[in-house]
């Protein structure tokens, strides 16, 4: 239920939160992105059929298995100049923030910002 699923806009949220956002408008099921508000059509089979964000899944899994190593390695990248932009550390308001430990995701030109709760 907490698998990170990617919306069409590229933002990522856990499957359980996306199920709560699923809505009907104009006889079509939509999932509005909490970040940018772009609608993603709900696939047949529901939210579980959205693409799994594998990078986020692996980052969260690594943080759970090795919390000291994961939290130390991400900021080190930023301090060594590999990532000079802001690091995302907050989850969107109203989503399951305490279900999965927070993971730092560097925001730089080679990757999109991603959030997973």
C-alpha positions in Angstrom: 0.0 0.0 0.0 3.0 2.4 0.5 4.6 1.7 -2.9 5.7 5.0 -4.7 3.6 5.5 -7.8 4.4 8.1 -10.5 1.6 10.3 -11.9 1.7 11.6 -15.5 3.1 14.9 -14.4 6.2 13.1 -13.0 5.5 13.6 -9.3 5.6 10.5 -7.0 3.3 9.7 -4.1 2.5 6.5 -2.2 -0.2 4.2 -3.5 -2.3 4.6 -0.4 -2.4 8.4 -0.6 -3.2 8.3 -4.3 -6.2 6.0 -3.6 -7.6 8.6 -1.3 -7.2 11.3 -4.0 -9.0 9.3 -6.7 -12.0 11.3 -7.8 -14.7 11.3 -10.5 -15.2 14.3 -12.8 -17.2 14.3 -16.1 -17.7 10.5 -15.9 -14.0 9.9 -15.8 -11.9 8.9 -12.8 -8.9 11.2 -12.1 -6.1 11.5 -9.6 -5.2 15.2 -9.1 -1.5 15.7 -8.2 -1.2 17.3 -4.8 2.0 19.1 -6.0 1.0 20.7 -9.3 -2.7 19.8 -9.5 -2.4 18.2 -13.0 -4.9 15.4 -13.4 -3.9 11.8 -14.2 -6.6 9.5 -15.5 -7.1 6.5 -13.1 -6.0 3.4 -15.0 -8.2 0.3 -15.3 -7.4 -1.7 -12.2 -6.9 1.4 -10.1 -3.9 3.3 -8.6 -1.9 0.0 -8.4 -1.6 0.1 -12.2 0.3 3.4 -12.2 4.0 3.1 -12.9 6.1 2.2 -9.9 8.8 4.9 -9.3 11.7 2.4 -9.0 14.3 5.0 -8.0 12.2 6.2 -5.1 11.3 2.7 -4.1 15.0 1.7 -4.0 16.0 4.9 -2.1 13.4 4.3 0.6 14.3 0.7 0.8 18.0 1.5 1.2 17.2 4.1 3.9 15.2 1.5 5.8 18.0 -1.1 5.6 20.9 1.3 6.3 19.6 4.5 7.9 23.0 5.9 8.8 24.5 5.2 5.4 21.6 6.6 3.4 21.2 9.8 5.4 25.0 10.4 5.3 25.5 9.8 1.5 22.8 12.1 0.2 24.0 15.3 1.9 27.6 14.4 1.1 26.7 14.7 -2.6 25.4 18.2 -2.1 28.5 19.4 -0.1 30.9 18.0 -2.7 29.3 20.2 -5.4 27.6 17.4 -7.3 24.3 18.9 -6.4 24.2 22.6 -5.9 20.5 23.0 -5.7 18.0 22.6 -2.9 17.4 19.2 -1.3 13.8 18.2 -0.8 13.1 17.1 2.8 9.4 17.8 3.3 6.4 15.8 2.3 3.2 17.3 0.9 0.8 18.4 3.6 -2.0 15.9 4.4 -0.3 12.8 3.1 1.0 9.9 5.2 4.2 11.6 6.5 4.9 9.2 9.3 4.5 5.9 7.4 7.9 5.9 5.7 11.1 7.6 7.1 12.0 10.8 5.3 14.5 10.4 2.5 16.5 13.2 0.9 16.1 13.6 -2.8 18.6 16.0 -4.5 17.1 18.3 -7.0 19.4 18.9 -10.0 19.3 19.1 -13.8 19.6 15.3 -14.4 16.6 14.3 -12.3 13.1 15.6 -11.5 12.1 16.4 -7.9 10.3 13.5 -6.4 8.3 13.0 -3.2 7.2 9.9 -1.6 5.3 9.6 1.6 
